[in-house]
Structure formats: structure tokens, C-alpha cells
mmCIF file of C-alpha atoms in Angstrom:
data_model
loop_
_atom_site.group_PDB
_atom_site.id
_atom_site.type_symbol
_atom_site.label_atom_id
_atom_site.label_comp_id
_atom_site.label_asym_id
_atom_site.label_seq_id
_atom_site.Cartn_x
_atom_site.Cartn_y
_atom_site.Cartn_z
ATOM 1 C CA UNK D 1 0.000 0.000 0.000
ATOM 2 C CA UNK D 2 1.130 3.378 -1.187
ATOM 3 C CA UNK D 3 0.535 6.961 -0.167
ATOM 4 C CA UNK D 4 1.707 9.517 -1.598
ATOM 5 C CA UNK D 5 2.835 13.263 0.019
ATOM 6 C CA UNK D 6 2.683 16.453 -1.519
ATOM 7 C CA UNK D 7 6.222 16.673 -1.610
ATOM 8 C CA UNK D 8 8.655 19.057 -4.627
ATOM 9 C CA UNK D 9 10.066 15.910 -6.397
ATOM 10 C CA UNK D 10 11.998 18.330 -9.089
ATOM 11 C CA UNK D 11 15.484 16.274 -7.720
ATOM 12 C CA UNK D 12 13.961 13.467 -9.475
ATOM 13 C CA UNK D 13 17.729 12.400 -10.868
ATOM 14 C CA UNK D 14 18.524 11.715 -7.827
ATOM 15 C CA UNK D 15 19.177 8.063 -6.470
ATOM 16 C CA UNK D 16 17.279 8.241 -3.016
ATOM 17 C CA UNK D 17 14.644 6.503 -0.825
ATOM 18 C CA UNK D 18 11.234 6.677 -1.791
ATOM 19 C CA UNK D 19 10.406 8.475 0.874
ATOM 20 C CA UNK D 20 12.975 11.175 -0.347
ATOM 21 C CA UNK D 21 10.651 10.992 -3.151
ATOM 22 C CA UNK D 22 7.560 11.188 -1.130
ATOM 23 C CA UNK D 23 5.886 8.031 -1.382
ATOM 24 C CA UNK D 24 5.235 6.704 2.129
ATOM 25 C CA UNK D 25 4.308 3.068 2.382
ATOM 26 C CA UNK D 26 2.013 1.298 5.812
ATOM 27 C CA UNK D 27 1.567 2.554 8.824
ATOM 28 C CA UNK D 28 4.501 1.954 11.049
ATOM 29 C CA UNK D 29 7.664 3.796 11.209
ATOM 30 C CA UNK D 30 10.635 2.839 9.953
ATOM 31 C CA UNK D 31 13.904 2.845 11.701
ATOM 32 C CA UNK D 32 16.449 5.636 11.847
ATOM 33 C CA UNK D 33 18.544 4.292 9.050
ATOM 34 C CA UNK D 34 15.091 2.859 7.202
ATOM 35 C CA UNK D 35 17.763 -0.137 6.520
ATOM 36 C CA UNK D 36 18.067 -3.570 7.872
ATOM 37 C CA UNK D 37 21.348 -2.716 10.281
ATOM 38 C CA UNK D 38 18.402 -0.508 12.157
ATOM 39 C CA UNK D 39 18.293 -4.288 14.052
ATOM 40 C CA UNK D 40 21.044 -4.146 15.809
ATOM 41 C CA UNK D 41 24.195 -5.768 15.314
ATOM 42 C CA UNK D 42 23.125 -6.657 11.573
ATOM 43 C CA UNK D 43 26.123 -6.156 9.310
ATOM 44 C CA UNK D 44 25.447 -5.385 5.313
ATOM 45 C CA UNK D 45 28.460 -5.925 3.333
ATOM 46 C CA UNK D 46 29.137 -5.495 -0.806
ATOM 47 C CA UNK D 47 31.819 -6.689 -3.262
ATOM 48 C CA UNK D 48 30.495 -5.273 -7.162
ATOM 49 C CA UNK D 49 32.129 -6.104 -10.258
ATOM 50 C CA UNK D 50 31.672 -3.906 -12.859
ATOM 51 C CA UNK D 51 34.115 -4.251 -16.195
ATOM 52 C CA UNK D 52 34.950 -5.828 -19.341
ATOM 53 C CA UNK D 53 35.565 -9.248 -19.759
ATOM 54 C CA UNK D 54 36.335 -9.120 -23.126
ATOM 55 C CA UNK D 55 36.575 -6.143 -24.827
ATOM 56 C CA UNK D 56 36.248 -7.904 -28.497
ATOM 57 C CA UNK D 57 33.270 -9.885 -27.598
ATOM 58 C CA UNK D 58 31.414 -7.686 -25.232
ATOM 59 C CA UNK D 59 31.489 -9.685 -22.189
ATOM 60 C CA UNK D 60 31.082 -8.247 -19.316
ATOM 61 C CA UNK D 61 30.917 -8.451 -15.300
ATOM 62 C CA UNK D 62 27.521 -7.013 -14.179
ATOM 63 C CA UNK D 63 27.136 -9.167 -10.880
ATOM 64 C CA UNK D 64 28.574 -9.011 -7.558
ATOM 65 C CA UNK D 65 28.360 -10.502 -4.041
ATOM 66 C CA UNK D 66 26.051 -8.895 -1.082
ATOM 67 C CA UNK D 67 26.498 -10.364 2.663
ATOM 68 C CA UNK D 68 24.265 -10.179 5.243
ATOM 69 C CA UNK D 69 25.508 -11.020 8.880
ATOM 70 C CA UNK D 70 23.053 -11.575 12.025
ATOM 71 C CA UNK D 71 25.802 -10.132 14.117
ATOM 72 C CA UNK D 72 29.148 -8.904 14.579
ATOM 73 C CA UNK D 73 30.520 -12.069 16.743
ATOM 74 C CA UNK D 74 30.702 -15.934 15.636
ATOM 75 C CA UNK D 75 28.805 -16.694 13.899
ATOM 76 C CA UNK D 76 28.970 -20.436 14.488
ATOM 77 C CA UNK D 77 29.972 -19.875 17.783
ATOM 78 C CA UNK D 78 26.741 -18.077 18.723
ATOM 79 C CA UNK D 79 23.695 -19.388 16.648
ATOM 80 C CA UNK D 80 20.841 -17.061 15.977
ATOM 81 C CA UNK D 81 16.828 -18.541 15.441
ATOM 82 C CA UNK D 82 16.401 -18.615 12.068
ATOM 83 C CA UNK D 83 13.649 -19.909 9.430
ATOM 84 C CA UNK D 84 12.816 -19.913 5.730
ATOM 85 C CA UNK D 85 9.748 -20.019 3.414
ATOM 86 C CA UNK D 86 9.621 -20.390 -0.278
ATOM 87 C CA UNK D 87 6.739 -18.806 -1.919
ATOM 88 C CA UNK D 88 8.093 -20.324 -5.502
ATOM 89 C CA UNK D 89 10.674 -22.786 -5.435
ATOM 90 C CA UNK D 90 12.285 -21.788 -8.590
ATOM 91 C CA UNK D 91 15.459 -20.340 -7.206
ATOM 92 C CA UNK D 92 18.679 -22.262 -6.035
ATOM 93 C CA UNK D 93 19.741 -21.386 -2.605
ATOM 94 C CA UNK D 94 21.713 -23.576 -0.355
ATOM 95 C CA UNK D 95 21.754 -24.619 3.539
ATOM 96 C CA UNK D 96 17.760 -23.640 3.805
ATOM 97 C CA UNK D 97 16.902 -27.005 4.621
ATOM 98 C CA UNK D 98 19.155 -27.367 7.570
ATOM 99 C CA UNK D 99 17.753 -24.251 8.322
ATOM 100 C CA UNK D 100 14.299 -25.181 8.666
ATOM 101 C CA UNK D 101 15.106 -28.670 10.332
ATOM 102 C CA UNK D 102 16.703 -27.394 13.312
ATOM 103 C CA UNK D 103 15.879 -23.516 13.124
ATOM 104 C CA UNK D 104 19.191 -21.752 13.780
ATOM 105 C CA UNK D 105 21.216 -19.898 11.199
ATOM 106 C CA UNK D 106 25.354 -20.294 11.754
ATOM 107 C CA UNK D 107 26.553 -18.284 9.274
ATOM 108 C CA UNK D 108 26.378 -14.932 6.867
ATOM 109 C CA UNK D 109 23.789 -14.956 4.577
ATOM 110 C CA UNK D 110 25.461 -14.701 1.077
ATOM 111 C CA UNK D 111 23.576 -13.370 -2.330
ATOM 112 C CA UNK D 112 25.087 -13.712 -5.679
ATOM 113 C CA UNK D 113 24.217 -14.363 -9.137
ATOM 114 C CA UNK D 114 22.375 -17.947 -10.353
ATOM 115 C CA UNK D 115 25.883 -19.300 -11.906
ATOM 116 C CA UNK D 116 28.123 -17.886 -8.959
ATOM 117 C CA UNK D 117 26.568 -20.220 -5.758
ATOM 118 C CA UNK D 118 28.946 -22.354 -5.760
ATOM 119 C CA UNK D 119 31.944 -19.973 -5.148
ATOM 120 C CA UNK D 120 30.017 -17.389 -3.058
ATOM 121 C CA UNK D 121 29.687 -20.383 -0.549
ATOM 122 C CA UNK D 122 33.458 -21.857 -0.534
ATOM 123 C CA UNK D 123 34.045 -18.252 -0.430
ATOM 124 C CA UNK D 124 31.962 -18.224 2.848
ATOM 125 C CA UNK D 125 33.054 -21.526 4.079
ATOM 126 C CA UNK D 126 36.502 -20.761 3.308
ATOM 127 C CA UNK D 127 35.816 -17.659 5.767
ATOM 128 C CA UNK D 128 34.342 -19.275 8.538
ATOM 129 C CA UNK D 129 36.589 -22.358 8.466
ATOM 130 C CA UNK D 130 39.154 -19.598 9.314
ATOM 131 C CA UNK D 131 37.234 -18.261 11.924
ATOM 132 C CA UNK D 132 36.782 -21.464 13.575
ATOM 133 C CA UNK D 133 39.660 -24.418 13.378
ATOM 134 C CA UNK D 134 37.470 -26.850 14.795
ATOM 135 C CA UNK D 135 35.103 -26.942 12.145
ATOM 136 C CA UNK D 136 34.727 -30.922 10.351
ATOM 137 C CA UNK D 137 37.741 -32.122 12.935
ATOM 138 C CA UNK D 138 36.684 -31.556 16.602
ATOM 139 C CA UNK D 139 33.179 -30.656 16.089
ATOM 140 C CA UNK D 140 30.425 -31.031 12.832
ATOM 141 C CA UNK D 141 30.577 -29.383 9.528
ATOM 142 C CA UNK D 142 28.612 -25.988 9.041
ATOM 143 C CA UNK D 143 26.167 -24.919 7.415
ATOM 144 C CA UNK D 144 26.457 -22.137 4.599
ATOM 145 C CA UNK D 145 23.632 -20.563 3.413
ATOM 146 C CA UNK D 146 23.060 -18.626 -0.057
ATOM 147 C CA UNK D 147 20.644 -17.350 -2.595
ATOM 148 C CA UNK D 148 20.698 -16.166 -5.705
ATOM 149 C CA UNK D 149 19.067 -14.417 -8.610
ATOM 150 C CA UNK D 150 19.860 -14.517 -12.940
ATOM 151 C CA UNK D 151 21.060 -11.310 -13.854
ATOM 152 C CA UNK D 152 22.170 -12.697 -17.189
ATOM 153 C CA UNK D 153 20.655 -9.886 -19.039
ATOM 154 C CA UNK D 154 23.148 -7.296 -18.185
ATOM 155 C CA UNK D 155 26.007 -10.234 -16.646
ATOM 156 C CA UNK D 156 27.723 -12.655 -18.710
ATOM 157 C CA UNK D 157 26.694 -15.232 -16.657
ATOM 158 C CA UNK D 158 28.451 -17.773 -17.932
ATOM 159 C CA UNK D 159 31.910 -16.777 -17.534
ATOM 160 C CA UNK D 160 31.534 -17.083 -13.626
ATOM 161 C CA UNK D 161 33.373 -14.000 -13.325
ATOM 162 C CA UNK D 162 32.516 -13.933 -9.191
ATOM 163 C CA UNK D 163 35.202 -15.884 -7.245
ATOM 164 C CA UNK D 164 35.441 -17.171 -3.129
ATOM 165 C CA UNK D 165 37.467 -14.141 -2.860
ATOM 166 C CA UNK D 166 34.591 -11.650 -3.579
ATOM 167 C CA UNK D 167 32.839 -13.690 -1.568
ATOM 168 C CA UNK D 168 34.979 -13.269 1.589
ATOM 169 C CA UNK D 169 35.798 -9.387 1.009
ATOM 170 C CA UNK D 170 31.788 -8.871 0.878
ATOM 171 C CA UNK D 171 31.918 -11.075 4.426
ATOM 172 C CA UNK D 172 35.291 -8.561 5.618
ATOM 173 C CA UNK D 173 33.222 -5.223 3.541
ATOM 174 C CA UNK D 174 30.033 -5.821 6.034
ATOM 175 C CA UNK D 175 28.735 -3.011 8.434
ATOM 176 C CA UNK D 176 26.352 -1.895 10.405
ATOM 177 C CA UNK D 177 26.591 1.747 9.380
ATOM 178 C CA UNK D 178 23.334 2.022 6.196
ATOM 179 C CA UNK D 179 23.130 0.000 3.666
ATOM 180 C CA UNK D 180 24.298 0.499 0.042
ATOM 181 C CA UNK D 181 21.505 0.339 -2.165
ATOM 182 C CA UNK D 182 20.572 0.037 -5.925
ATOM 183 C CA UNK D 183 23.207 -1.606 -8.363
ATOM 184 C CA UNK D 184 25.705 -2.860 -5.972
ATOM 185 C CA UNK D 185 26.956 -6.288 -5.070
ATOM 186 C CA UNK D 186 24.450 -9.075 -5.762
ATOM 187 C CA UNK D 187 22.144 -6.389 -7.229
ATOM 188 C CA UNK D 188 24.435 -5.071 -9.743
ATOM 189 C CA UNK D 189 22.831 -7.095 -12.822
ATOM 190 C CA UNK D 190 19.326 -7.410 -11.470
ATOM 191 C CA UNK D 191 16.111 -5.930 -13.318
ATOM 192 C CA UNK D 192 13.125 -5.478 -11.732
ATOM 193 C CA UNK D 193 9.471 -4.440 -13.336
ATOM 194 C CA UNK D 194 12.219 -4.034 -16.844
ATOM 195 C CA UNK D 195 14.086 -0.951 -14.631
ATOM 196 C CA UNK D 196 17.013 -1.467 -13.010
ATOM 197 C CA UNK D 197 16.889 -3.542 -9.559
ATOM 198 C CA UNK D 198 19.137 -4.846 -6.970
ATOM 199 C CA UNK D 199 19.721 -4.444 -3.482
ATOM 200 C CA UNK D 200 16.732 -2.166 -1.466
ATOM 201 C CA UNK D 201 15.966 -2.099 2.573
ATOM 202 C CA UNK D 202 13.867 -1.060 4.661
ATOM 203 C CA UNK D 203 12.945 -1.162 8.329
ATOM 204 C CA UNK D 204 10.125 -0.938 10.735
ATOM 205 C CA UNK D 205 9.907 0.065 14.769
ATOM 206 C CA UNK D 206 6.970 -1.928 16.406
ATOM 207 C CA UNK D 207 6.201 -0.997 19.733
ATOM 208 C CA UNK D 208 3.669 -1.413 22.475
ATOM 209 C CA UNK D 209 2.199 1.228 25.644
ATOM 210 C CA UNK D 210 3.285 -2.174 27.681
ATOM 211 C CA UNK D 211 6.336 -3.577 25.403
ATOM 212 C CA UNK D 212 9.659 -2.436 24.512
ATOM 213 C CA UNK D 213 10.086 -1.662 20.957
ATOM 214 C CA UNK D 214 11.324 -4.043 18.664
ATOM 215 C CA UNK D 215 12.466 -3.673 15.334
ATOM 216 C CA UNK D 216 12.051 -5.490 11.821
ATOM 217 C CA UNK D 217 14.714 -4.940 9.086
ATOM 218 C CA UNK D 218 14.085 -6.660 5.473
ATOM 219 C CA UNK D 219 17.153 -6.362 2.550
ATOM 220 C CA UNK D 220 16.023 -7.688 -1.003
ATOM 221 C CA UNK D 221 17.755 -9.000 -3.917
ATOM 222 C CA UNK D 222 14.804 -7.458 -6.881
ATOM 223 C CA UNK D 223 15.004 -9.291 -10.347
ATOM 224 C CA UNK D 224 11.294 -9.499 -11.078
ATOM 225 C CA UNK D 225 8.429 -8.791 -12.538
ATOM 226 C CA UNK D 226 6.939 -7.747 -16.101
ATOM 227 C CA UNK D 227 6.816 -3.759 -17.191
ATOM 228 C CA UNK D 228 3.317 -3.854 -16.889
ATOM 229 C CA UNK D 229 2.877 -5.245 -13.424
ATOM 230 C CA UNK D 230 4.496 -2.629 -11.358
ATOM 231 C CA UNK D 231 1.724 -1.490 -9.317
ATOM 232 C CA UNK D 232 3.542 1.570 -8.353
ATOM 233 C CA UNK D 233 1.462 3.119 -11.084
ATOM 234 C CA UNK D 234 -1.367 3.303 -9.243
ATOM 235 C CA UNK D 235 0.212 6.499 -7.613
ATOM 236 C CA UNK D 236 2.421 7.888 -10.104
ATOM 237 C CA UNK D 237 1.766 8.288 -14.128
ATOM 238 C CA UNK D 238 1.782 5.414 -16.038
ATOM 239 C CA UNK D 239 5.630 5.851 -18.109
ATOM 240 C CA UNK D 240 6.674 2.613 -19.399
ATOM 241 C CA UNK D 241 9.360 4.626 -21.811
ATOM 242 C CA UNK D 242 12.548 2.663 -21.970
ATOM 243 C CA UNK D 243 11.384 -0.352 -20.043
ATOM 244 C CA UNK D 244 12.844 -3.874 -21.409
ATOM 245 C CA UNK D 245 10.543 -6.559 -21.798
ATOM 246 C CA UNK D 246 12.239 -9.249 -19.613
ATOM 247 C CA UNK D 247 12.115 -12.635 -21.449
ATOM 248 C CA UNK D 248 12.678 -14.739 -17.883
ATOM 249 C CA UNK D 249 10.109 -14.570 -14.905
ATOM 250 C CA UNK D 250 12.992 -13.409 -12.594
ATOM 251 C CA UNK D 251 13.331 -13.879 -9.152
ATOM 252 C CA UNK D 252 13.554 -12.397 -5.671
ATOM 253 C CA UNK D 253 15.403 -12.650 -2.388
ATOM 254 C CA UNK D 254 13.958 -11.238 0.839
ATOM 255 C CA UNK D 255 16.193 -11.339 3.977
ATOM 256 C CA UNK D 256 14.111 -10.528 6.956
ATOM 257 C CA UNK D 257 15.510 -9.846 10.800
ATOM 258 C CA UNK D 258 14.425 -8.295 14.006
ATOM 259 C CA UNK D 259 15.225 -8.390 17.146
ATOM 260 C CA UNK D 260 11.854 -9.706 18.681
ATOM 261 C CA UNK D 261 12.171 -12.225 20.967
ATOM 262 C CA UNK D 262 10.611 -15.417 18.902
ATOM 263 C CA UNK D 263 10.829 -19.016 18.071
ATOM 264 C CA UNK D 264 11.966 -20.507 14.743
ATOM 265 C CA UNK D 265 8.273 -21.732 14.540
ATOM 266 C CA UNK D 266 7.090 -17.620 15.161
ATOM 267 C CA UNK D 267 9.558 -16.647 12.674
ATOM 268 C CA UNK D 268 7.860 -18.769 9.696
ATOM 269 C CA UNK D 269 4.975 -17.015 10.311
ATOM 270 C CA UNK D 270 6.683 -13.449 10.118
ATOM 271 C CA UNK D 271 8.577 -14.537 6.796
ATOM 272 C CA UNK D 272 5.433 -15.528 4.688
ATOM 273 C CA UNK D 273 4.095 -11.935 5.730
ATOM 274 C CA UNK D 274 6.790 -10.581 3.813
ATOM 275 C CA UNK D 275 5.287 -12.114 0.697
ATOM 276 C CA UNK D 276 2.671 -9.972 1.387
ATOM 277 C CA UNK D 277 5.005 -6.899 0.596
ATOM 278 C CA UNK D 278 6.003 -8.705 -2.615
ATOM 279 C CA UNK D 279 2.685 -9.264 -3.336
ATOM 280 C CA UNK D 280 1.684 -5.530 -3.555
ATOM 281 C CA UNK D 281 4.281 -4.479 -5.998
ATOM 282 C CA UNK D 282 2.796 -6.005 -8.493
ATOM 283 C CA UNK D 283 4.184 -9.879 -7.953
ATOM 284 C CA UNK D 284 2.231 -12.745 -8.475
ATOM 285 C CA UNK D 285 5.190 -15.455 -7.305
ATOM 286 C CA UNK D 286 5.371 -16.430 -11.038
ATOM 287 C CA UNK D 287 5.708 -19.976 -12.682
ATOM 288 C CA UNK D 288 9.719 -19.233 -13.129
ATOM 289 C CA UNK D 289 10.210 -17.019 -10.473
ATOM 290 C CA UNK D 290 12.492 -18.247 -7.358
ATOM 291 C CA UNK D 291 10.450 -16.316 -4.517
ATOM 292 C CA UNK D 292 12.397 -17.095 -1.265
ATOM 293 C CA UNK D 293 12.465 -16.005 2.034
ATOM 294 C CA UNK D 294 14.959 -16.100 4.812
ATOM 295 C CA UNK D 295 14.517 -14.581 8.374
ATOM 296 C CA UNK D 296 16.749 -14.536 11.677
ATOM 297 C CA UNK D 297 16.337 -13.037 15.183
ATOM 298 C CA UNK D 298 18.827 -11.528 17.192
ATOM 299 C CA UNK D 299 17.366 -11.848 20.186
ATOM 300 C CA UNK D 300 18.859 -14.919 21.459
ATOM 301 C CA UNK D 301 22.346 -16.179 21.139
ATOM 302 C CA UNK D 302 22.542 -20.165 20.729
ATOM 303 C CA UNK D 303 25.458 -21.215 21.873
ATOM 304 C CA UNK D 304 27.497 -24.114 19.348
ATOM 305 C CA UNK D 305 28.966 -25.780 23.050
ATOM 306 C CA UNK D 306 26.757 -26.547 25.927
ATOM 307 C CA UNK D 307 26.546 -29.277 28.671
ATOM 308 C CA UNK D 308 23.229 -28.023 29.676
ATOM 309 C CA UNK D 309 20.631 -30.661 28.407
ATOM 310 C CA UNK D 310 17.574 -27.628 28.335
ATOM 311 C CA UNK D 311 18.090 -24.175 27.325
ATOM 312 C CA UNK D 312 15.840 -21.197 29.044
ATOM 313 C CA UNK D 313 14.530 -18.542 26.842
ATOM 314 C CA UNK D 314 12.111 -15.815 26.640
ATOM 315 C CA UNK D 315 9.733 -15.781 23.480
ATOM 316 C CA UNK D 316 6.526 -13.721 22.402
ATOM 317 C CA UNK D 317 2.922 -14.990 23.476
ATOM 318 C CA UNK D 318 1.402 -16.031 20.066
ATOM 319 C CA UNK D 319 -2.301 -14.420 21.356
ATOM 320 C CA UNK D 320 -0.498 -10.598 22.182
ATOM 321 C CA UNK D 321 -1.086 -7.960 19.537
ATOM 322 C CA UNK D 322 2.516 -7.729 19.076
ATOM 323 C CA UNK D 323 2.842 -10.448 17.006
ATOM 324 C CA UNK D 324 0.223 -8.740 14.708
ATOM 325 C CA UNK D 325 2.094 -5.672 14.740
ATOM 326 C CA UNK D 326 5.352 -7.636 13.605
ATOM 327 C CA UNK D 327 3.241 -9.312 10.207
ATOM 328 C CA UNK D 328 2.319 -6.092 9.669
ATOM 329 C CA UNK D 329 6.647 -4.469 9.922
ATOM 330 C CA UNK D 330 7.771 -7.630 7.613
ATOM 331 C CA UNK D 331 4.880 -6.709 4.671
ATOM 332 C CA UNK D 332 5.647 -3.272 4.786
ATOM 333 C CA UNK D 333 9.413 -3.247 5.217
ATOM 334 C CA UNK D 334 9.433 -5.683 2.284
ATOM 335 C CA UNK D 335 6.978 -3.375 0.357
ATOM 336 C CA UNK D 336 9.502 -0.373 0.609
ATOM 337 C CA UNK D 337 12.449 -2.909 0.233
ATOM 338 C CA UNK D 338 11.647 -3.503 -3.487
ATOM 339 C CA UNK D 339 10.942 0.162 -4.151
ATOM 340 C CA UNK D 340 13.995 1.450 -2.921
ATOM 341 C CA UNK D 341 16.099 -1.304 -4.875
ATOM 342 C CA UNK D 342 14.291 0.481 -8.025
ATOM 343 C CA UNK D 343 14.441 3.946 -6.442
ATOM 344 C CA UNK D 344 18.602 3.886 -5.356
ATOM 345 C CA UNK D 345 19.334 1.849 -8.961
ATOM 346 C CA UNK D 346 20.729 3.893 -11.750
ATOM 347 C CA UNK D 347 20.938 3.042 -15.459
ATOM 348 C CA UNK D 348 22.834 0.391 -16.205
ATOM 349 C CA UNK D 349 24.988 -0.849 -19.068
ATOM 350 C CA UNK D 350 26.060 -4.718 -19.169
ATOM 351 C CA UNK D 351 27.110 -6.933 -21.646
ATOM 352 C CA UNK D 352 27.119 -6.761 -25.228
ATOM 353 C CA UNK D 353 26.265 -2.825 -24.608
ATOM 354 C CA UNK D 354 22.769 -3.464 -23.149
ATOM 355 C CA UNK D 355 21.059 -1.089 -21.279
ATOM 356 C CA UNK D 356 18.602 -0.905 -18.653
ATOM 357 C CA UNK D 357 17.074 1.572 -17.214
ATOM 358 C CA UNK D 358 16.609 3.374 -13.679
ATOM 359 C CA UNK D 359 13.338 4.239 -13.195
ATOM 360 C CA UNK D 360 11.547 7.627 -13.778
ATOM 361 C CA UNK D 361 10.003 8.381 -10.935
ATOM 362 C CA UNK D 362 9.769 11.778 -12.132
#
């Protein structure tokens, strides 16, 4: 849901937030940063590659590498709640399954191109093996988790061009400070409604009279959606002028985290709300579209070592409002997620010289 202020939008060349651009989205407000490091402790880190492969054949890196950690310690050391929900299973991710089974998340979240998976996570396991010696010798393996998106419209996809060391500077890059947005790292190469997508966040603060605040953060990867779907143009003019018509369904990767004090179980439920964000773009989770969700909580620290046989923690009633109020932060911080990934993006050229678009929000 949209509204839009009566705000002077002459800077329209500008890459900003949409709220820069006066277009407010929900109810709630967002955090201080309006980014996903508004949870604290969330690190956001980018490695973009941007140059000619070939310069007689026009290939060219368009693609990059965007990390996502839960928190600035170890990360397999000290376990966070975690959960995931696919809304359309066309995507390839990794370590989601492990994920879901025992509902902890051990290490960064890492977001690359389709083709680039597999060295975005040796990159990352490469990283945390460092990190932690007894990794597959004194203790179990670990469990890397990854998504991805095609940008093989503007990346030469097939030439792989992203390697475990982009990987791990991404990992080294990350911060807490806000997050770059647009066409950078994993969302270098990504289109989105045929403008230019990528990387957009957004945040939310949900509070009670009785309840200390709490705060929802969501980071997307945007490579979806048909010209004509964008229901942004229910609030601005209709301009579909130098739109690309997209040949591939695309995909999308949302990345939700808070600090809220809930179970793996409680987290499922706040993930598929974010599809509800996607939803009112203009998204209808299409037949080759990998629609994925992945969302953590900071709130508790699980420890990897422990001769404790139960574990004490404090978690949300499922019957308070609260929990309302959080469905409500994930749809809307995901809502304003994918506009600023089109909002922050500028035009683009990839390879063989093609061109797409930011979009004119003027």
C-alpha cells in the first residue's frame, strides 16, 4: 500500500529513498537508518564487479556478491533462530533445509548471481573455516547458506566472473553503518518491473504502551516482474518509456531480521508476511520465479557448546497484539524494500552494450 505526500520531487535524478521521493508506504515507522542494520548488530556488506571481460566480444561483469551477517561475533559460535519459506521454489539457494530442520542460522547470509553459488559459498566456508579451526575435525561441519538471482541480461553469466574471494571481502566489507543500495553487489545485474533492480531495505519500529520496541529490518535482492505489473502506477503516471521486456520470470530474495524475541516456529509465520510486501508491488510469485524467504532473530544467542541438556529462553505470546504488529513491519518493510532497490538503482549498461534503465520516478 502506497501513499503519496505532496512533496517538490523536481530532484527526481537523484538516487534516493522513496520516501525522499515522497511516497510513504504502511503505517509503522521505519527505523532511523530505514535499513536492515536498524536491528542491531546486523552487518550489510558489498563486493560489485563492474568491467569488461572481453573487450572484443562484449562480455562483461555485471554481478557481484552482497552479505548479510546476524551479528558482529561468531557466527557459528553463537547461533541465531532462524527460518525460511519459499513462496516459488524456482530459485537455487543452499543450507535452507538445515535451516528449517533445526531452526538456527550459523553463518552470513550470502547473495550472488544464479551461476556464482557455488563460489560465493566456498568463499563463505573458506571464511568461517578460518574463523573457527574446529570446524569438520573436533566438532560437525557448518552450514552455509546462499541465494541467488539470474542477472544474465546485463552479466555474462556464464563466464563465472565472481570468485570465493569476492565472496569473503563482501563477508570482511560488512557493516552496520546504512546499507548500500541500488546496483551494488548481488544487485548489480538485477532488473526489476524491466528498470534497473538490486539491493533495497527497509525497516520498521513496532512498539507497544506495555512492550519495549522491537524492530524489523528486510534487505532484497529485486530481479522481477513484467513492465506492466508494477503497481507503483497506481500512484504515479503510467511511463513505461525505456522499459525492457524481460524474457525470464525473474526472481527475488527477501532477507528478513528483528530483534523480537521469537521461536523458529514464530519466525515462519513473520517470513510468509513478507510475501505480502512482494505481493503488492505487483508480484504474483510467477511460474519461473524463485520467490524465497529467509529470516533470523537476534534476540537470542545459541550457543554451538553446551553441557546443559535444556536451554531457558524468553519468546513472544502467540495471542499478544505484538505479534500482529510484527506481520504487519515484515509486509511493509518488504513493500519499501523492493521500491527502494528500483528507487537507489541507476541506469545500467552490461554486456554486449545493453542497457537498462533506472526508473523515472519523475
Amino acid at each position: 500500500m502506497y501513499m503519496k505526500e505532496s512533496h517538490d520531487l523536481k530532484q527526481s535524478d537523484r538516487r534516493v529513498k522513496v520516501r525522499e521521493r515522497g511516497i510513504v508506504v504502511g503505517k509503522l515507522q521505519p527505523g532511523s537508518k530505514n535499513c536492515i542494520t536498524d536491528v542491531s548488530g546486523v552487518k550489510v556488506g558489498h563486493v560489485t564487479l563492474d568491467r569488461p571481460l572481453d573487450d572484443a566480444s562484449g562480455e562483461y561483469a555485471c554481478t557481484g556478491v552482497t552479505a548479510i551477517l546476524p551479528h558482529e561475533g561468531n557466527l557459528f559460535q553463537e547461533k541465531v533462530t532462524a527460518a525460511s519459506y519459499v513462496l516459488n521454489g524456482f530459485g537455487k539457494t543452499t543450507g535452507l533445509v538445515q535451516v528449517n530442520e533445526l531452526g538456527v542460522l550459523e553463518s552470513p547470509i550470502m547473495l550472488t548471481n544464479t551461476f556464482s553459488v557455488p563460489a560465493v559459498v566456498q568463499g563463505a566456508l573458506s571464511y568461517m573455516l578460518e574463523q573457527n579451526e574446529e570446524i569438520g575435525d573436533t566438532t560437525g561441519t557448518i552450514n552455509i547458506v546462499a541465494g541467488e538471482c539470474n542477472d544474465s541480461h546485463l552479466n555474462s553469466i556464464r563466464k563465472c566472473a565472481v570468485t570465493p574471494e569476492d565472496a569473503i571481502a563482501a563477508i570482511r566489507a560488512a557493516s552496520c553503518e546504512q546499507a548500500e543500495e541500488g546496483a551494488v553487489g548481488a544487485g548489480k545485474g538485477m532488473v526489476c518491473f524491466g528498470y534497473k533492480g538490486g539491493i533495497g531495505t527497509s525497516s520498521r519500529i513496532v512498539s507497544l504502551d506495555d512492550q519495549p520496541g522491537y524492530t524489523v529490518g528486510v534487505l532484497v535482492l529485486s530481479n522481477f516482474g513484467g513492465k506492466d505489473e508494477f503497481l507503483l502506477d497506481n500512484y504515479l503516471p503510467r511511463n513505461r518509456e525505456g522499459a525492457i521486456d524481460k524474457v525470464a520470470d525473474g526472481s527475488i530474495i527477501l532477507v528478513v531480521a528483528t530483534d523480537a524475541p521469537v521461536s523458529d516456529r514464530q519466525l515462519l509465520r513473520i517470513a510468509k508476511r513478507a510475501g505480502i510486501g512482494l505481493g503488492r508491488t505487483g508480484s504474483h510469485f510467477s511460474h519461473g520465479s524463485g520467490d524465497i524467504v529467509i529470516a533470523f532473530s537476534t534476540a537470542h544467542k545459541i550457543p554451538h557448546h553446551s553441557q546443559e541438556v535444556t536451554e531457558s529462553r524468553t519468546q513472544l505470546r502467540e495471542d499478544h497484539p505484538v505479534m500482529n504488529h510484527l506481520f504487519m513491519a515484515a509486509a511493509e518493510a518488504a513493500e519499501e524494500a523492493i521500491l527502494n532497490s528500483l528507487s537507489q538503482a541507476v541506469t545500467t549498461t552490461g554486456r554486449n552494450q545493453q542497457v537498462v534503465h533506472a526508473f523515472p520516478f519523475e
